mmCIF file of C-alpha atoms in Angstrom:
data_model
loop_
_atom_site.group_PDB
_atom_site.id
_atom_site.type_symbol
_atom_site.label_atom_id
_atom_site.label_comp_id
_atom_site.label_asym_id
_atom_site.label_seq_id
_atom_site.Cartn_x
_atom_site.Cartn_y
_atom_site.Cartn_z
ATOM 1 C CA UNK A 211 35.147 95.932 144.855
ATOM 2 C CA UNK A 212 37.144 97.776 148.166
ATOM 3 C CA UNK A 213 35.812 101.097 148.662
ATOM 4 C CA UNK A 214 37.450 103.858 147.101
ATOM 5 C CA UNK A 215 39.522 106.139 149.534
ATOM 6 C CA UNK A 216 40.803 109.014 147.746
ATOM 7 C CA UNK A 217 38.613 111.423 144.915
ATOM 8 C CA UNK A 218 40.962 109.843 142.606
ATOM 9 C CA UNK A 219 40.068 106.252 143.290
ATOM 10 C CA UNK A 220 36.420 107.393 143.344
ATOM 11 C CA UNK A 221 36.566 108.596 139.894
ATOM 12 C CA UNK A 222 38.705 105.752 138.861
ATOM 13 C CA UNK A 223 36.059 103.368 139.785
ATOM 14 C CA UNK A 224 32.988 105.831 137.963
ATOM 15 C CA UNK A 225 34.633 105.209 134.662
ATOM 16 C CA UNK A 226 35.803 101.556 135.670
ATOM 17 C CA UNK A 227 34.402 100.305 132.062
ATOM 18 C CA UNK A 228 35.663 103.043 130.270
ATOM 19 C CA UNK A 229 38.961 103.097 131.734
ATOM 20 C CA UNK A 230 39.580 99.208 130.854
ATOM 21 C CA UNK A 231 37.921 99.465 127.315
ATOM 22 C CA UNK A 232 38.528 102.876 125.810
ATOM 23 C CA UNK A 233 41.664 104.815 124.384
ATOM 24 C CA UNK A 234 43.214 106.849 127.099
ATOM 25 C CA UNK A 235 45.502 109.491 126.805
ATOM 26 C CA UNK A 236 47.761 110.798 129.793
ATOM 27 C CA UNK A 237 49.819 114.062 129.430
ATOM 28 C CA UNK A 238 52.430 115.215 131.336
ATOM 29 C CA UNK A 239 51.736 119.083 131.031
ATOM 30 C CA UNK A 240 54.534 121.296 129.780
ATOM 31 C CA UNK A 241 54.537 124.933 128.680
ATOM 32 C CA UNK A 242 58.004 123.808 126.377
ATOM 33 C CA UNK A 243 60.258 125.793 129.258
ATOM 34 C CA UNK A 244 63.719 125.084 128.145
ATOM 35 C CA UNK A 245 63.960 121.555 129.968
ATOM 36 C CA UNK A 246 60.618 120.017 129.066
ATOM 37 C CA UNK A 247 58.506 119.474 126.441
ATOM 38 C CA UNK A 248 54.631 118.059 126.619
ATOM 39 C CA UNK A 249 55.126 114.319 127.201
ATOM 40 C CA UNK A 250 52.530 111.717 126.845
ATOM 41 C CA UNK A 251 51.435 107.833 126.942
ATOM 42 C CA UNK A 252 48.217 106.592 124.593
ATOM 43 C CA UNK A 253 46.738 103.229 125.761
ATOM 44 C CA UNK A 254 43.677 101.501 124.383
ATOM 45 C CA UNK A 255 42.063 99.089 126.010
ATOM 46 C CA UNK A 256 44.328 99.322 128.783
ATOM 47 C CA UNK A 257 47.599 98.344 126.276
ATOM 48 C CA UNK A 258 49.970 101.384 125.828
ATOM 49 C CA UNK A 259 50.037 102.164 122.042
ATOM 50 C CA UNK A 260 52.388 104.802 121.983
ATOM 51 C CA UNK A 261 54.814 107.437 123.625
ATOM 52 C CA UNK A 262 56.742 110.396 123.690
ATOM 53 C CA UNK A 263 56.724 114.435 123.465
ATOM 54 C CA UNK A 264 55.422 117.034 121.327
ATOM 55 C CA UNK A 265 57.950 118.869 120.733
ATOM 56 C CA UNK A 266 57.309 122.804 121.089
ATOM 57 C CA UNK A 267 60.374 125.268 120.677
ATOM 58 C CA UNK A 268 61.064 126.859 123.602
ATOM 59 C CA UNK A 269 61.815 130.421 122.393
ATOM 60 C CA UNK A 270 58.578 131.209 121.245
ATOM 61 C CA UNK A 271 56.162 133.157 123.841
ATOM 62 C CA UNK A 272 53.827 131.183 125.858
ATOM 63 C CA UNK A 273 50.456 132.123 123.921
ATOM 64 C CA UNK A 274 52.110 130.411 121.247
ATOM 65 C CA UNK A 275 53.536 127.323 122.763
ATOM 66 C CA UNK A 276 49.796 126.933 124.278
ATOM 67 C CA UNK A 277 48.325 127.128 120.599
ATOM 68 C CA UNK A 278 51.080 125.141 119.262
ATOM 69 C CA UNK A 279 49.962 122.392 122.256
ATOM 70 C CA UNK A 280 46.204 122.985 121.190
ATOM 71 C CA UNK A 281 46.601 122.161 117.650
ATOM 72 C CA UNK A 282 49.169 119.229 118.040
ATOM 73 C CA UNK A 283 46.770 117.304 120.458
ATOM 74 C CA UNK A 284 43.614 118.236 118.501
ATOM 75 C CA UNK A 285 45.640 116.642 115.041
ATOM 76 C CA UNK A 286 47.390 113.671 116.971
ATOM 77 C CA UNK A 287 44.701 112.431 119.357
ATOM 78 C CA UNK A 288 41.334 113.330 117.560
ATOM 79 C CA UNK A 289 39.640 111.360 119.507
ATOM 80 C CA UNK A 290 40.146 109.880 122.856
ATOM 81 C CA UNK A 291 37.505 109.051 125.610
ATOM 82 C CA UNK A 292 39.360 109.454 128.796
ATOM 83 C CA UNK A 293 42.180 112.767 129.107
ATOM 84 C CA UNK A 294 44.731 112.112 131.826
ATOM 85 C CA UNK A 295 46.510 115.005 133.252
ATOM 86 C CA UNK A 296 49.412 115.495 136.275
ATOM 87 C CA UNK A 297 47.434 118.047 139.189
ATOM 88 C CA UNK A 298 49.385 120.819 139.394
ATOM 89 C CA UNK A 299 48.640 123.015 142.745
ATOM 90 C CA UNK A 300 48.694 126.779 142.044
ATOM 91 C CA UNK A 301 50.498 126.801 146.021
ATOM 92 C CA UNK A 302 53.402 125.176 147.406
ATOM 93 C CA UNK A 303 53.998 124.159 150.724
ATOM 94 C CA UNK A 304 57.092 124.344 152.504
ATOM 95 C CA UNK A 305 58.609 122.699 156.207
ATOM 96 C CA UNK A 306 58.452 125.369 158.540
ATOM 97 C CA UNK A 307 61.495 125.679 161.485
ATOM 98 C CA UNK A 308 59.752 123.647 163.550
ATOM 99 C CA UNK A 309 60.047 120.941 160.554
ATOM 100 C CA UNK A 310 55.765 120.993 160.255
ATOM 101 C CA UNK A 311 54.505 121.424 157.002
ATOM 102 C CA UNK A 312 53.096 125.073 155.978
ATOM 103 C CA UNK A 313 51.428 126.300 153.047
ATOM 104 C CA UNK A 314 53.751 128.578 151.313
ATOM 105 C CA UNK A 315 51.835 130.840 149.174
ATOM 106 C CA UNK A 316 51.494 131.365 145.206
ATOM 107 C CA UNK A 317 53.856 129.760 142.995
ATOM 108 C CA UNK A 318 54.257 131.916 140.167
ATOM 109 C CA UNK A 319 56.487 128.974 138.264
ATOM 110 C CA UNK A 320 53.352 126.848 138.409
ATOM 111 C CA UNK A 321 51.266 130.125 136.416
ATOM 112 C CA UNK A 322 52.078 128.634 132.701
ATOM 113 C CA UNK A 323 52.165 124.686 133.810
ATOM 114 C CA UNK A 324 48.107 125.968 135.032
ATOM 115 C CA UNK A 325 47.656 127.495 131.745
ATOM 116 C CA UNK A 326 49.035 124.295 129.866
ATOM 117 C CA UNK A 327 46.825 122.156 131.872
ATOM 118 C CA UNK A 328 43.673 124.344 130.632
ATOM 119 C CA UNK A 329 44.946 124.346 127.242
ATOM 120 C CA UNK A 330 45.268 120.850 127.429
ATOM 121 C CA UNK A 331 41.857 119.844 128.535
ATOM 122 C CA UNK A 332 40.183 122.435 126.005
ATOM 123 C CA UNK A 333 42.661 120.889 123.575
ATOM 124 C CA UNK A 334 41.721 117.282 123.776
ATOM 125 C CA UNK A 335 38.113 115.958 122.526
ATOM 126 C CA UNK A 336 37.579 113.245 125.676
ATOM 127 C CA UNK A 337 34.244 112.865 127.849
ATOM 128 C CA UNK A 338 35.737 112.197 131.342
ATOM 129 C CA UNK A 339 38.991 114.113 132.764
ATOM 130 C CA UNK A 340 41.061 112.440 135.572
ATOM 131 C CA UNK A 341 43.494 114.646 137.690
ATOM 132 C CA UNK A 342 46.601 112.667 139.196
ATOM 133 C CA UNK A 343 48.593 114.219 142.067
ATOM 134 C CA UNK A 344 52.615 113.731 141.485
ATOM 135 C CA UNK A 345 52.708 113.087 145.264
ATOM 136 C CA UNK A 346 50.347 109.556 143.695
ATOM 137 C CA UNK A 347 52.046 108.705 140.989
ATOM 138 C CA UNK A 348 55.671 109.312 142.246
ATOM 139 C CA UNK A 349 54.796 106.376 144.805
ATOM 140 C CA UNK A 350 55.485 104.025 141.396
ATOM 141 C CA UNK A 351 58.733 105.529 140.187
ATOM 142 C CA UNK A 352 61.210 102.914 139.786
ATOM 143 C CA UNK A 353 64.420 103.117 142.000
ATOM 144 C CA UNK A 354 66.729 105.254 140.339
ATOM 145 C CA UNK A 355 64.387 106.640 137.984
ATOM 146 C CA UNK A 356 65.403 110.032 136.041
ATOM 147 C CA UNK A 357 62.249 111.997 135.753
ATOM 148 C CA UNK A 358 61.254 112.707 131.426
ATOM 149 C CA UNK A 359 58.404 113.623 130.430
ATOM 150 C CA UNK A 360 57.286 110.341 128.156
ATOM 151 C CA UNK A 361 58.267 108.508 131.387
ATOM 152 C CA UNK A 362 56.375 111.023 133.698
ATOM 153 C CA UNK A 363 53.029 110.328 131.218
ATOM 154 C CA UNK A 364 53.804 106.632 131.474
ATOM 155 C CA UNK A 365 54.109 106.653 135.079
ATOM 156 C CA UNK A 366 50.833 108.788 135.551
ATOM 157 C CA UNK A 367 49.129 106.121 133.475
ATOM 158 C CA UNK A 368 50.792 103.294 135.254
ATOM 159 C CA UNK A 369 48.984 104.675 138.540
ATOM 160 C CA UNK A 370 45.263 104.381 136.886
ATOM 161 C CA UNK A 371 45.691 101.533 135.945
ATOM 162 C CA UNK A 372 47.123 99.904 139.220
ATOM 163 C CA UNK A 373 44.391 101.647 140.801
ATOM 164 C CA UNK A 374 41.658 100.690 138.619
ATOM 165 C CA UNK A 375 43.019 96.920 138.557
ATOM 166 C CA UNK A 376 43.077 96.806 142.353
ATOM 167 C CA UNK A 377 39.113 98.555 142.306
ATOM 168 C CA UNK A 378 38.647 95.130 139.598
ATOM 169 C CA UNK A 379 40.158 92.663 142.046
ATOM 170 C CA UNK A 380 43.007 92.290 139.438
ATOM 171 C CA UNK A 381 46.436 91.439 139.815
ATOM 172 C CA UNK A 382 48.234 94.887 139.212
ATOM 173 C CA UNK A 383 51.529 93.062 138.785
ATOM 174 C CA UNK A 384 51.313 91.764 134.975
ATOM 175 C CA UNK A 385 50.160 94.997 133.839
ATOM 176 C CA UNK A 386 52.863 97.291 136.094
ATOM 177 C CA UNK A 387 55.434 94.974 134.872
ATOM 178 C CA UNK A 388 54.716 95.600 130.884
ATOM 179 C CA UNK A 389 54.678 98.845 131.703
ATOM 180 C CA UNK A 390 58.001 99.230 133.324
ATOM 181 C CA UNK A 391 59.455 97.433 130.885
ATOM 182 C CA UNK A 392 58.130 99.762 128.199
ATOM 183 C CA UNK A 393 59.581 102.570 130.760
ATOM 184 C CA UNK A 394 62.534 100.953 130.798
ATOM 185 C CA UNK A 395 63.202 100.310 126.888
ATOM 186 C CA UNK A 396 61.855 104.054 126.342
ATOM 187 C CA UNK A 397 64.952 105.438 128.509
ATOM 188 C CA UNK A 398 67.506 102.990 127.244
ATOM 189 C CA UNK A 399 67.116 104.728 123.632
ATOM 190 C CA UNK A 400 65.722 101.756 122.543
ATOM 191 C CA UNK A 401 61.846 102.511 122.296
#
């Protein structure tokens, strides 16, 4: 097995086993602002089962949209042993004049995305938690790919798994390829 670089890949290969033989659920976190909705991708033994978004009005007040959230991925995914979730940084950064990177500060935005990421992870019954980066997962976006928040899930899934197949000494290709097919039939309108 190559070593694992990144705290990612190191948790990736703790629940190796799990990963490849368990139901996983990956959720693109959402508070239902008035362009998004919780999306998410369900695989079981490594085979996506199902996708899509739970759809949450937007006009209702956060508190509510995060119990809404709660109780739709309490009665839809009773029981799942590994919870996927997008990291979302509480701080941006920003290119300074001189074009080097900077830490910018708070991002107030990112407040109720936090809060739907806790709700999530309180929401879901799962024994391990795995925390992908978009900077990781956006590395496997097809060209000309329309971000959605199914496909975002998808995606976020379709980066486990290429890591955890590469950790296996497994050809990632097969299993990519399925998936962006599934990516690809899911935007059409046709999944």
């Amino acid at each position: 097995m190559p070593a694992p670089k990144s705290q990612l890949e190191k948790d990736i290969a703790k629940y190796l086993n799990l990963i490849n033989t368990g139901k996983l659920l990956v959720v693109d976190p959402s508070s239902s602002s008035r362009g998004s909705q919780p999306g998410y991708a369900l695989f079981e033994a490594g085979v996506l089962k199902d996708m899509g978004v739970l759809e949450i009005p937007p006009s209702m007040a956060l508190n509510r949209k995060l119990h809404r959230l709660v109780t739709s991925l309490r009665a839809d995914f009773p029981q799942v042993d590994i919870l996927v979730l997008e990291l979302i940084s509480p701080f941006f950064g920003r290119k300074g004049k001189d074009g080097a990177f900077q830490m910018g500060g708070f991002n107030k935005p990112n407040v109720s995305l936090q809060r739907a990421c806790g709700a999530t992870m309180g929401g879901v019954e799962a024994e391990v938690c795995l925390e992908v980066a978009p900077v990781t997962w956006h590395k496997y976006m097809p060209e000309g790919y329309t971000k959605n928040d199914a496909g975002d899930a998808l995606l976020m899934g379709l980066t486990v798994y290429r890591i955890a197949d590469r950790l296996s000494g497994v050809d990632p290709e097969p299993r990519s390829a399925l998936l962006y097919a599934a990516l690809a039939k899911y935007r059409s309108g046709r999944g």
